[in-house]
mmCIF file of C-alpha atoms in Angstrom:
data_model
loop_
_atom_site.group_PDB
_atom_site.id
_atom_site.type_symbol
_atom_site.label_atom_id
_atom_site.label_comp_id
_atom_site.label_asym_id
_atom_site.label_seq_id
_atom_site.Cartn_x
_atom_site.Cartn_y
_atom_site.Cartn_z
ATOM 1 C CA MET J 287 11.377 -20.207 31.830
ATOM 2 C CA SER J 288 14.774 -21.352 33.066
ATOM 3 C CA TYR J 289 17.136 -24.436 33.131
ATOM 4 C CA ILE J 290 15.157 -25.697 36.097
ATOM 5 C CA ASP J 291 12.237 -26.341 33.770
ATOM 6 C CA LEU J 292 14.238 -28.917 31.912
ATOM 7 C CA GLY J 293 15.072 -30.872 35.150
ATOM 8 C CA ILE J 294 18.696 -29.728 35.308
ATOM 9 C CA PRO J 295 19.902 -29.841 38.918
ATOM 10 C CA PRO J 296 21.474 -26.704 40.440
ATOM 11 C CA SER J 297 25.269 -26.601 40.829
ATOM 12 C CA ASN J 298 28.139 -24.155 40.929
ATOM 13 C CA VAL J 299 30.501 -26.570 39.256
ATOM 14 C CA THR J 300 31.252 -25.263 35.747
ATOM 15 C CA VAL J 301 33.481 -25.997 32.711
ATOM 16 C CA SER J 302 34.908 -24.073 29.933
ATOM 17 C CA VAL J 303 34.127 -25.093 26.307
ATOM 18 C CA THR J 304 36.240 -24.191 23.320
ATOM 19 C CA ALA J 305 34.885 -24.890 19.810
ATOM 20 C CA PHE J 306 37.141 -25.811 16.927
ATOM 21 C CA ASN J 307 36.232 -26.116 13.241
ATOM 22 C CA ALA J 308 37.747 -29.091 11.558
ATOM 23 C CA VAL J 309 37.237 -28.043 8.014
ATOM 24 C CA ASP J 310 36.716 -25.010 5.689
ATOM 25 C CA PRO J 311 33.010 -25.195 4.885
ATOM 26 C CA ARG J 312 33.660 -23.691 1.485
ATOM 27 C CA THR J 313 35.583 -26.871 0.465
ATOM 28 C CA VAL J 314 33.176 -29.403 1.911
ATOM 29 C CA SER J 315 30.147 -30.925 0.166
ATOM 30 C CA VAL J 316 27.787 -33.854 0.529
ATOM 31 C CA LEU J 317 24.334 -34.395 -1.129
ATOM 32 C CA ALA J 318 21.814 -32.548 0.948
ATOM 33 C CA ASN J 319 18.981 -35.148 0.162
ATOM 34 C CA THR J 320 20.818 -37.800 2.213
ATOM 35 C CA LEU J 321 20.343 -35.691 5.352
ATOM 36 C CA MET J 322 17.292 -33.374 4.959
ATOM 37 C CA LYS J 323 14.128 -32.600 3.105
ATOM 38 C CA PRO J 324 12.913 -30.758 1.155
ATOM 39 C CA VAL J 325 15.789 -29.733 -0.932
ATOM 40 C CA GLY J 326 15.121 -26.749 -3.201
ATOM 41 C CA ALA J 327 16.552 -26.390 -6.651
ATOM 42 C CA GLY J 328 20.086 -24.945 -6.389
ATOM 43 C CA HIS J 329 20.604 -26.264 -2.891
ATOM 44 C CA GLU J 330 21.409 -29.851 -3.777
ATOM 45 C CA LEU J 331 24.761 -29.664 -2.012
ATOM 46 C CA PHE J 332 25.134 -29.256 1.654
ATOM 47 C CA ARG J 333 28.314 -27.336 2.796
ATOM 48 C CA PHE J 334 29.053 -27.203 6.387
ATOM 49 C CA PRO J 335 31.545 -26.859 9.313
ATOM 50 C CA ILE J 336 32.473 -29.704 11.581
ATOM 51 C CA PHE J 337 32.616 -28.426 15.151
ATOM 52 C CA THR J 338 34.673 -30.260 17.720
ATOM 53 C CA PHE J 339 34.922 -29.300 21.408
ATOM 54 C CA LEU J 340 37.618 -29.112 24.142
ATOM 55 C CA ILE J 341 35.902 -29.182 27.560
ATOM 56 C CA THR J 342 38.090 -28.086 30.505
ATOM 57 C CA HIS J 343 37.476 -28.195 34.202
ATOM 58 C CA ALA J 344 39.713 -25.459 35.493
ATOM 59 C CA ALA J 345 39.732 -26.584 39.197
ATOM 60 C CA SER J 346 41.207 -29.884 38.346
ATOM 61 C CA GLY J 347 42.793 -29.127 35.015
ATOM 62 C CA ARG J 348 41.131 -32.141 33.490
ATOM 63 C CA ARG J 349 40.408 -32.011 29.737
ATOM 64 C CA VAL J 350 37.976 -33.999 27.610
ATOM 65 C CA LEU J 351 37.055 -33.849 23.940
ATOM 66 C CA PHE J 352 33.574 -34.087 22.575
ATOM 67 C CA ASP J 353 33.876 -35.262 18.937
ATOM 68 C CA LEU J 354 37.174 -35.719 17.116
ATOM 69 C CA GLY J 355 36.315 -34.312 13.716
ATOM 70 C CA VAL J 356 37.626 -35.985 10.532
ATOM 71 C CA ARG J 357 40.926 -37.659 9.785
ATOM 72 C CA LYS J 358 43.164 -36.362 7.083
ATOM 73 C CA ASP J 359 43.556 -39.709 5.385
ATOM 74 C CA LEU J 360 40.027 -40.629 4.532
ATOM 75 C CA GLU J 361 41.409 -43.412 2.371
ATOM 76 C CA ASN J 362 42.008 -45.259 5.719
ATOM 77 C CA THR J 363 38.456 -45.051 6.859
ATOM 78 C CA ALA J 364 35.522 -47.408 5.900
ATOM 79 C CA LEU J 365 35.592 -48.793 2.369
ATOM 80 C CA ALA J 366 32.255 -47.164 1.417
ATOM 81 C CA VAL J 367 33.743 -43.672 2.492
ATOM 82 C CA ALA J 368 36.837 -44.136 0.485
ATOM 83 C CA ALA J 369 34.739 -45.077 -2.536
ATOM 84 C CA ASP J 370 32.466 -41.999 -2.246
ATOM 85 C CA VAL J 371 35.544 -39.832 -1.791
ATOM 86 C CA ARG J 372 37.102 -41.209 -4.995
ATOM 87 C CA ALA J 373 33.705 -40.765 -6.737
ATOM 88 C CA GLY J 374 33.474 -37.093 -5.584
ATOM 89 C CA LEU J 375 30.216 -37.833 -3.684
ATOM 90 C CA ILE J 376 31.889 -36.786 -0.508
ATOM 91 C CA VAL J 377 34.353 -33.843 -0.597
ATOM 92 C CA MET J 378 35.989 -33.113 2.799
ATOM 93 C CA PRO J 379 39.634 -31.892 2.577
ATOM 94 C CA VAL J 380 41.361 -31.471 5.976
ATOM 95 C CA GLU J 381 44.357 -29.229 6.428
ATOM 96 C CA CYS J 382 44.893 -29.899 10.110
ATOM 97 C CA ASP J 383 43.250 -32.683 12.159
ATOM 98 C CA PHE J 384 42.007 -32.118 15.707
ATOM 99 C CA VAL J 385 45.276 -33.246 17.291
ATOM 100 C CA GLU J 386 47.219 -30.672 15.246
ATOM 101 C CA GLN J 387 44.713 -28.000 15.966
ATOM 102 C CA LEU J 388 44.978 -28.710 19.756
ATOM 103 C CA GLY J 389 48.703 -28.407 19.538
ATOM 104 C CA ASP J 390 48.487 -25.116 17.726
ATOM 105 C CA TYR J 391 46.241 -24.031 20.612
ATOM 106 C CA GLY J 392 48.855 -25.097 23.179
ATOM 107 C CA VAL J 393 47.108 -28.317 24.189
ATOM 108 C CA GLU J 394 49.189 -31.472 24.077
ATOM 109 C CA ALA J 395 47.320 -34.767 23.238
ATOM 110 C CA GLY J 396 48.769 -36.343 26.316
ATOM 111 C CA SER J 397 46.824 -33.915 28.436
ATOM 112 C CA ILE J 398 43.438 -35.184 27.325
ATOM 113 C CA SER J 399 41.794 -37.369 29.946
ATOM 114 C CA ALA J 400 39.068 -38.646 27.697
ATOM 115 C CA ALA J 401 37.719 -38.443 24.084
ATOM 116 C CA ILE J 402 34.074 -38.808 23.584
ATOM 117 C CA TRP J 403 32.705 -40.419 20.505
ATOM 118 C CA ARG J 404 29.057 -39.309 19.851
ATOM 119 C CA GLY J 405 28.476 -42.540 17.880
ATOM 120 C CA VAL J 406 29.775 -44.867 15.375
ATOM 121 C CA SER J 407 27.480 -46.858 12.976
ATOM 122 C CA PRO J 408 27.798 -49.755 10.569
ATOM 123 C CA PHE J 409 24.866 -48.061 8.689
ATOM 124 C CA PHE J 410 26.203 -46.986 5.233
ATOM 125 C CA HIS J 411 29.343 -44.906 6.196
ATOM 126 C CA ALA J 412 28.078 -42.515 8.789
ATOM 127 C CA HIS J 413 30.031 -40.551 11.349
ATOM 128 C CA PHE J 414 33.503 -40.866 9.589
ATOM 129 C CA ASP J 415 33.521 -37.069 10.007
ATOM 130 C CA HIS J 416 33.387 -37.335 13.823
ATOM 131 C CA ILE J 417 35.519 -40.183 15.022
ATOM 132 C CA GLY J 418 38.888 -38.734 14.027
ATOM 133 C CA ASP J 419 42.117 -40.696 14.554
ATOM 134 C CA VAL J 420 42.164 -41.952 18.046
ATOM 135 C CA SER J 421 45.653 -43.583 17.512
ATOM 136 C CA LYS J 422 47.162 -40.140 17.795
ATOM 137 C CA PHE J 423 46.284 -39.900 21.464
ATOM 138 C CA PRO J 424 48.292 -41.792 24.028
ATOM 139 C CA ALA J 425 46.863 -44.889 25.896
ATOM 140 C CA SER J 426 46.150 -42.649 28.980
ATOM 141 C CA THR J 427 43.263 -41.052 27.004
ATOM 142 C CA ASP J 428 40.107 -42.988 27.778
ATOM 143 C CA LEU J 429 37.619 -43.552 24.819
ATOM 144 C CA VAL J 430 33.984 -42.935 25.879
ATOM 145 C CA PHE J 431 31.023 -43.988 23.744
ATOM 146 C CA GLY J 432 27.434 -45.060 24.021
ATOM 147 C CA VAL J 433 26.330 -48.638 24.372
ATOM 148 C CA GLY J 434 25.174 -49.776 20.996
ATOM 149 C CA THR J 435 28.354 -48.413 19.252
ATOM 150 C CA PRO J 436 29.689 -51.178 17.002
ATOM 151 C CA CYS J 437 33.354 -51.848 17.907
ATOM 152 C CA GLU J 438 34.332 -54.150 15.052
ATOM 153 C CA THR J 439 37.638 -53.090 13.415
ATOM 154 C CA ARG J 440 39.469 -53.589 10.131
ATOM 155 C CA PRO J 441 41.113 -55.636 8.815
ATOM 156 C CA SER J 442 39.240 -58.413 10.813
ATOM 157 C CA HIS J 443 35.943 -56.914 9.537
ATOM 158 C CA PRO J 444 36.712 -55.380 6.072
ATOM 159 C CA HIS J 445 33.608 -53.114 6.044
ATOM 160 C CA ALA J 446 33.985 -51.839 9.687
ATOM 161 C CA MET J 447 34.280 -48.167 10.328
ATOM 162 C CA LEU J 448 37.046 -48.449 12.838
ATOM 163 C CA MET J 449 40.700 -49.550 12.755
ATOM 164 C CA GLU J 450 42.323 -51.674 15.276
ATOM 165 C CA SER J 451 44.503 -48.663 16.257
ATOM 166 C CA ASP J 452 41.410 -46.826 17.322
ATOM 167 C CA LEU J 453 40.726 -49.099 20.255
ATOM 168 C CA ALA J 454 43.929 -50.926 21.018
ATOM 169 C CA GLY J 455 45.667 -50.449 24.396
ATOM 170 C CA ARG J 456 43.318 -47.826 25.894
ATOM 171 C CA ASN J 457 40.525 -47.836 28.490
ATOM 172 C CA LEU J 458 37.086 -48.107 26.737
ATOM 173 C CA VAL J 459 34.244 -46.638 28.569
ATOM 174 C CA PRO J 460 30.748 -47.516 27.185
ATOM 175 C CA ILE J 461 27.890 -45.578 28.631
ATOM 176 C CA ALA J 462 24.637 -47.373 29.299
ATOM 177 C CA PHE J 463 21.757 -44.947 29.659
ATOM 178 C CA ASP J 464 19.201 -47.597 30.516
ATOM 179 C CA GLU J 465 20.972 -48.017 33.882
ATOM 180 C CA SER J 466 20.406 -44.304 34.800
ATOM 181 C CA SER J 467 17.437 -42.918 36.465
ATOM 182 C CA LEU J 468 18.399 -39.359 35.613
ATOM 183 C CA GLN J 469 16.191 -37.565 33.085
ATOM 184 C CA ILE J 470 16.908 -34.138 31.646
ATOM 185 C CA GLY J 471 14.498 -32.503 29.156
ATOM 186 C CA GLY J 472 13.021 -35.945 28.424
ATOM 187 C CA PHE J 473 16.283 -37.574 27.584
ATOM 188 C CA LYS J 474 17.896 -40.276 29.665
ATOM 189 C CA ALA J 475 21.051 -38.836 30.962
ATOM 190 C CA THR J 476 24.088 -39.899 33.084
ATOM 191 C CA ILE J 477 27.171 -38.518 34.730
ATOM 192 C CA THR J 478 30.036 -40.868 34.132
ATOM 193 C CA SER J 479 33.028 -41.498 36.381
ATOM 194 C CA ALA J 480 35.206 -40.058 33.531
ATOM 195 C CA MET J 481 33.300 -36.726 33.578
ATOM 196 C CA GLU J 482 31.714 -36.233 37.001
ATOM 197 C CA ALA J 483 34.350 -33.770 38.040
ATOM 198 C CA PHE J 484 32.962 -31.567 35.248
ATOM 199 C CA THR J 485 29.214 -31.967 36.207
ATOM 200 C CA PHE J 486 29.002 -33.174 32.589
ATOM 201 C CA TRP J 487 25.933 -34.991 31.219
ATOM 202 C CA THR J 488 25.715 -37.016 28.226
ATOM 203 C CA SER J 489 22.160 -37.701 26.887
ATOM 204 C CA LEU J 490 20.987 -40.153 24.350
ATOM 205 C CA ALA J 491 19.651 -39.067 20.861
ATOM 206 C CA TYR J 492 18.820 -41.147 17.921
ATOM 207 C CA HIS J 493 20.552 -40.145 14.692
ATOM 208 C CA LEU J 494 22.569 -43.450 14.831
ATOM 209 C CA SER J 495 23.087 -46.312 17.242
ATOM 210 C CA GLY J 496 25.005 -45.110 20.353
ATOM 211 C CA HIS J 497 24.673 -41.501 19.439
ATOM 212 C CA MET J 498 25.130 -39.105 22.354
ATOM 213 C CA CYS J 499 24.589 -35.471 23.009
ATOM 214 C CA ALA J 500 26.252 -33.540 25.760
ATOM 215 C CA LEU J 501 24.978 -30.875 28.164
ATOM 216 C CA THR J 502 27.704 -28.791 29.706
ATOM 217 C CA ARG J 503 27.335 -26.039 32.466
ATOM 218 C CA VAL J 504 29.474 -23.098 31.469
ATOM 219 C CA THR J 505 28.162 -20.786 34.303
ATOM 220 C CA PRO J 506 25.950 -21.757 37.150
ATOM 221 C CA THR J 507 22.894 -20.880 35.157
ATOM 222 C CA SER J 508 23.822 -21.160 31.522
ATOM 223 C CA PHE J 509 24.497 -24.261 29.410
ATOM 224 C CA LEU J 510 25.622 -25.551 26.080
ATOM 225 C CA PHE J 511 23.681 -28.437 24.540
ATOM 226 C CA LEU J 512 26.148 -30.056 22.090
ATOM 227 C CA GLY J 513 23.708 -31.795 19.739
ATOM 228 C CA GLY J 514 26.123 -33.479 17.431
ATOM 229 C CA ASP J 515 24.297 -34.988 14.387
ATOM 230 C CA ALA J 516 20.913 -35.229 16.093
ATOM 231 C CA ALA J 517 20.072 -32.674 13.369
ATOM 232 C CA HIS J 518 22.216 -31.548 10.559
ATOM 233 C CA HIS J 519 20.508 -28.061 9.971
ATOM 234 C CA VAL J 520 18.887 -25.779 12.524
ATOM 235 C CA GLY J 521 15.975 -25.726 10.084
ATOM 236 C CA MET J 522 15.259 -29.197 11.431
ATOM 237 C CA LEU J 523 14.693 -27.641 14.810
ATOM 238 C CA ARG J 524 13.156 -24.359 14.043
ATOM 239 C CA PRO J 525 10.677 -22.717 14.208
ATOM 240 C CA THR J 526 8.481 -23.925 16.981
ATOM 241 C CA ALA J 527 5.719 -22.324 18.955
ATOM 242 C CA ALA J 528 7.881 -22.309 22.144
ATOM 243 C CA LEU J 529 10.712 -20.606 20.178
ATOM 244 C CA HIS J 530 8.367 -17.868 18.966
ATOM 245 C CA ARG J 531 7.242 -17.252 22.468
ATOM 246 C CA ALA J 532 10.755 -17.175 23.978
ATOM 247 C CA PHE J 533 12.472 -15.380 21.116
ATOM 248 C CA PRO J 534 9.999 -13.572 18.910
ATOM 249 C CA ALA J 535 11.403 -13.123 15.381
ATOM 250 C CA PRO J 536 12.433 -9.602 14.539
ATOM 251 C CA PRO J 537 9.798 -7.608 12.554
ATOM 252 C CA ALA J 538 12.240 -7.041 9.760
ATOM 253 C CA LEU J 539 12.808 -10.808 9.354
ATOM 254 C CA LEU J 540 9.024 -11.409 9.451
ATOM 255 C CA THR J 541 8.867 -9.069 6.416
ATOM 256 C CA SER J 542 11.853 -10.154 4.496
ATOM 257 C CA THR J 543 11.107 -13.842 4.648
ATOM 258 C CA LYS J 544 7.760 -13.299 2.803
ATOM 259 C CA ARG J 545 9.945 -12.398 -0.173
ATOM 260 C CA SER J 546 13.141 -14.442 0.447
ATOM 261 C CA VAL J 547 11.683 -17.839 1.348
ATOM 262 C CA ALA J 548 10.383 -19.652 -1.695
ATOM 263 C CA LEU J 549 7.419 -21.930 -1.162
ATOM 264 C CA THR J 550 9.083 -24.564 -3.455
ATOM 265 C CA ALA J 551 12.162 -24.511 -1.332
ATOM 266 C CA ILE J 552 10.136 -25.519 1.696
ATOM 267 C CA GLY J 553 8.155 -28.298 0.060
ATOM 268 C CA ARG J 554 5.353 -26.682 -2.085
ATOM 269 C CA ALA J 555 5.229 -28.187 -5.565
ATOM 270 C CA SER J 556 5.972 -25.614 -8.354
ATOM 271 C CA ASN J 557 2.616 -26.297 -9.917
ATOM 272 C CA ASP J 558 0.608 -26.122 -6.634
ATOM 273 C CA THR J 559 -1.580 -22.873 -6.982
ATOM 274 C CA THR J 560 -3.959 -23.853 -4.140
ATOM 275 C CA ASP J 561 -2.548 -21.157 -1.892
ATOM 276 C CA ALA J 562 -0.482 -18.354 -3.392
ATOM 277 C CA LYS J 563 0.182 -16.598 -0.100
ATOM 278 C CA PRO J 564 3.872 -15.932 0.719
ATOM 279 C CA PHE J 565 5.721 -17.649 3.490
ATOM 280 C CA ASP J 566 4.430 -16.533 6.927
ATOM 281 C CA LEU J 567 7.230 -16.954 9.535
ATOM 282 C CA ALA J 568 4.913 -15.794 12.312
ATOM 283 C CA ALA J 569 2.422 -18.444 11.663
ATOM 284 C CA ARG J 570 4.892 -21.154 11.173
ATOM 285 C CA THR J 571 5.154 -23.298 14.307
ATOM 286 C CA THR J 572 6.853 -26.399 12.861
ATOM 287 C CA PRO J 573 10.398 -26.761 11.612
ATOM 288 C CA ILE J 574 10.991 -25.982 7.970
ATOM 289 C CA LEU J 575 13.140 -29.014 7.327
ATOM 290 C CA ASP J 576 12.644 -32.714 8.053
ATOM 291 C CA VAL J 577 14.795 -35.726 8.486
ATOM 292 C CA ALA J 578 15.649 -37.394 5.083
ATOM 293 C CA GLU J 579 14.214 -40.923 4.641
ATOM 294 C CA GLY J 580 16.614 -43.533 3.281
ATOM 295 C CA GLY J 581 19.637 -41.290 3.987
ATOM 296 C CA TYR J 582 22.167 -41.223 6.878
ATOM 297 C CA TYR J 583 19.457 -41.289 9.654
ATOM 298 C CA GLU J 584 19.299 -44.896 10.836
ATOM 299 C CA ASP J 585 15.855 -44.450 12.338
ATOM 300 C CA ALA J 586 14.049 -41.416 10.932
ATOM 301 C CA PRO J 587 10.862 -41.577 13.120
ATOM 302 C CA THR J 588 12.957 -41.836 16.327
ATOM 303 C CA SER J 589 15.242 -39.129 15.120
ATOM 304 C CA ARG J 590 12.251 -36.896 14.802
ATOM 305 C CA ALA J 591 11.200 -37.625 18.306
ATOM 306 C CA SER J 592 14.697 -36.929 19.484
ATOM 307 C CA ILE J 593 14.613 -33.498 17.662
ATOM 308 C CA ASP J 594 11.341 -32.698 19.319
ATOM 309 C CA LEU J 595 13.044 -33.095 22.697
ATOM 310 C CA ILE J 596 16.043 -30.997 21.569
ATOM 311 C CA SER J 597 13.513 -28.206 20.613
ATOM 312 C CA ALA J 598 12.679 -27.716 24.312
ATOM 313 C CA PHE J 599 16.341 -26.965 25.014
ATOM 314 C CA ASP J 600 16.490 -24.668 21.960
ATOM 315 C CA ALA J 601 13.565 -22.535 23.275
ATOM 316 C CA ASN J 602 15.045 -22.285 26.807
ATOM 317 C CA PRO J 603 16.876 -18.988 27.388
ATOM 318 C CA ASP J 604 19.517 -20.645 29.546
ATOM 319 C CA VAL J 605 20.658 -23.182 26.948
ATOM 320 C CA LEU J 606 22.428 -22.603 23.662
ATOM 321 C CA VAL J 607 22.034 -25.487 21.226
ATOM 322 C CA VAL J 608 25.204 -26.136 19.160
ATOM 323 C CA LEU J 609 24.852 -28.665 16.263
ATOM 324 C CA ALA J 610 28.040 -30.169 14.862
ATOM 325 C CA HIS J 611 27.300 -28.704 11.374
ATOM 326 C CA ASP J 612 25.420 -25.482 12.188
ATOM 327 C CA GLU J 613 26.581 -22.965 9.420
ATOM 328 C CA SER J 614 24.441 -20.226 11.048
ATOM 329 C CA LEU J 615 26.951 -19.999 13.959
ATOM 330 C CA LEU J 616 30.003 -19.389 11.836
ATOM 331 C CA GLU J 617 29.395 -15.703 11.643
ATOM 332 C CA ILE J 618 28.245 -15.446 15.320
ATOM 333 C CA VAL J 619 30.794 -17.567 17.125
ATOM 334 C CA GLY J 620 33.491 -17.133 14.499
ATOM 335 C CA PRO J 621 34.746 -16.361 12.029
ATOM 336 C CA ALA J 622 37.930 -17.102 13.834
ATOM 337 C CA PHE J 623 38.332 -20.509 15.525
ATOM 338 C CA PRO J 624 39.086 -21.805 18.070
ATOM 339 C CA ALA J 625 36.536 -19.894 19.958
ATOM 340 C CA LYS J 626 35.497 -19.952 23.583
ATOM 341 C CA LEU J 627 31.704 -20.478 24.084
ATOM 342 C CA ASP J 628 31.422 -19.813 27.786
ATOM 343 C CA GLY J 629 30.212 -16.265 27.534
ATOM 344 C CA TRP J 630 27.492 -16.930 24.940
ATOM 345 C CA LYS J 631 24.647 -15.553 27.094
ATOM 346 C CA GLU J 632 26.190 -12.318 28.167
ATOM 347 C CA ARG J 633 27.253 -11.692 24.575
ATOM 348 C CA GLY J 634 23.679 -12.159 23.314
ATOM 349 C CA TRP J 635 24.669 -14.954 20.964
ATOM 350 C CA LYS J 636 21.352 -16.754 21.308
ATOM 351 C CA GLU J 637 19.291 -13.832 20.387
ATOM 352 C CA ARG J 638 21.288 -13.429 17.274
ATOM 353 C CA ALA J 639 21.479 -17.114 16.441
ATOM 354 C CA VAL J 640 17.954 -18.515 16.719
ATOM 355 C CA TRP J 641 16.636 -16.757 13.468
ATOM 356 C CA ALA J 642 19.967 -16.305 11.679
ATOM 357 C CA PHE J 643 19.357 -19.267 9.388
ATOM 358 C CA LEU J 644 16.511 -17.342 7.720
ATOM 359 C CA GLU J 645 18.658 -14.336 6.936
ATOM 360 C CA GLU J 646 19.541 -14.269 3.285
ATOM 361 C CA GLY J 647 23.177 -13.410 3.884
ATOM 362 C CA ASN J 648 23.701 -16.283 6.384
ATOM 363 C CA ALA J 649 25.623 -19.402 5.367
ATOM 364 C CA ALA J 650 22.671 -21.544 6.682
ATOM 365 C CA PHE J 651 20.069 -19.926 4.400
ATOM 366 C CA ARG J 652 18.888 -22.481 1.795
ATOM 367 C CA PHE J 653 15.282 -21.529 1.166
ATOM 368 C CA GLY J 654 15.479 -19.182 -1.720
ATOM 369 C CA ASP J 655 14.843 -19.909 -5.461
ATOM 370 C CA LYS J 656 18.067 -20.484 -7.231
ATOM 371 C CA ASP J 657 19.134 -21.735 -10.590
ATOM 372 C CA GLU J 658 20.405 -25.274 -10.687
ATOM 373 C CA GLU J 659 23.621 -25.348 -8.556
ATOM 374 C CA GLU J 660 26.699 -26.405 -10.283
ATOM 375 C CA MET J 661 27.760 -29.683 -8.763
ATOM 376 C CA GLU J 662 31.280 -28.603 -8.547
ATOM 377 C CA VAL J 663 33.470 -29.721 -5.562
#
């Protein structure tokens, strides 16, 4: 199996991708049941990183950003977000926003050709943790987003997600996937004029209206699939039969998960005694977690279909899937950020990453029996 099986055209044009983490995951929390199910006792809170990405084409020197993280002044985002922050339902302190992190890394805001929003939605208060503060970039920075992204702004629309300063005075580049005949791994995909020097594809997913994922070629034969919020936890992608075939779970993990994974934490009722057998990872060929109904997913059934497509990338040895909130990568890519991702394949990151979420010591492990977690933020 190779990238060719996904329909990715060959090319020698590559980019460099650097990951930043916008927050300290230990200080962030939201209610897990707004994003995923089942949620076991003691795992009611979801703590996570927020990965943002600097994509550089060395030959031209052009730079684009995929995702902008969260702004420091959440009181200036949507009214629903500000209310939830005040109520303690959302806890997301930010010491340095993305522009400040870029500056510390030696990258000036004025050097950024384009910023890519993965999606903005009027649905509840979603994606406030990804649109950042575009006003901190000069007018020379294009703003790229998927068709379907609502562009209403405050104060004209009091409940809008965006502020006038997010859009004012800059070139707006909506991407219409319906007009593209390119298909990659089952997704409609396109190469935009803002990105084509990078051989940079954006492909549509369905967490929210206008949501985009990105596929970047970091060597001629290896890729990063930047999945954004298409899934919030890798347990929504894994395991699958294809993943088992491509990356067999280590024998030690097959043994340890029989003890460490509580059946109640993966959806078995505590009084269900119909099958007392322990969790069997080798036999499990469907993801452990599912999309939450009535939460932050605008269209849960379509989101599941999108996740199924991403699973094909996840099982391909030439592609590393990086979700925006994947805690399992903190110990593999990090712990220090920013971190260059280009050499993931030669470093063996994928072999380490695909099953890490089921290791008890990993930050993404949320499948054991625990006492009721203290809802402290």
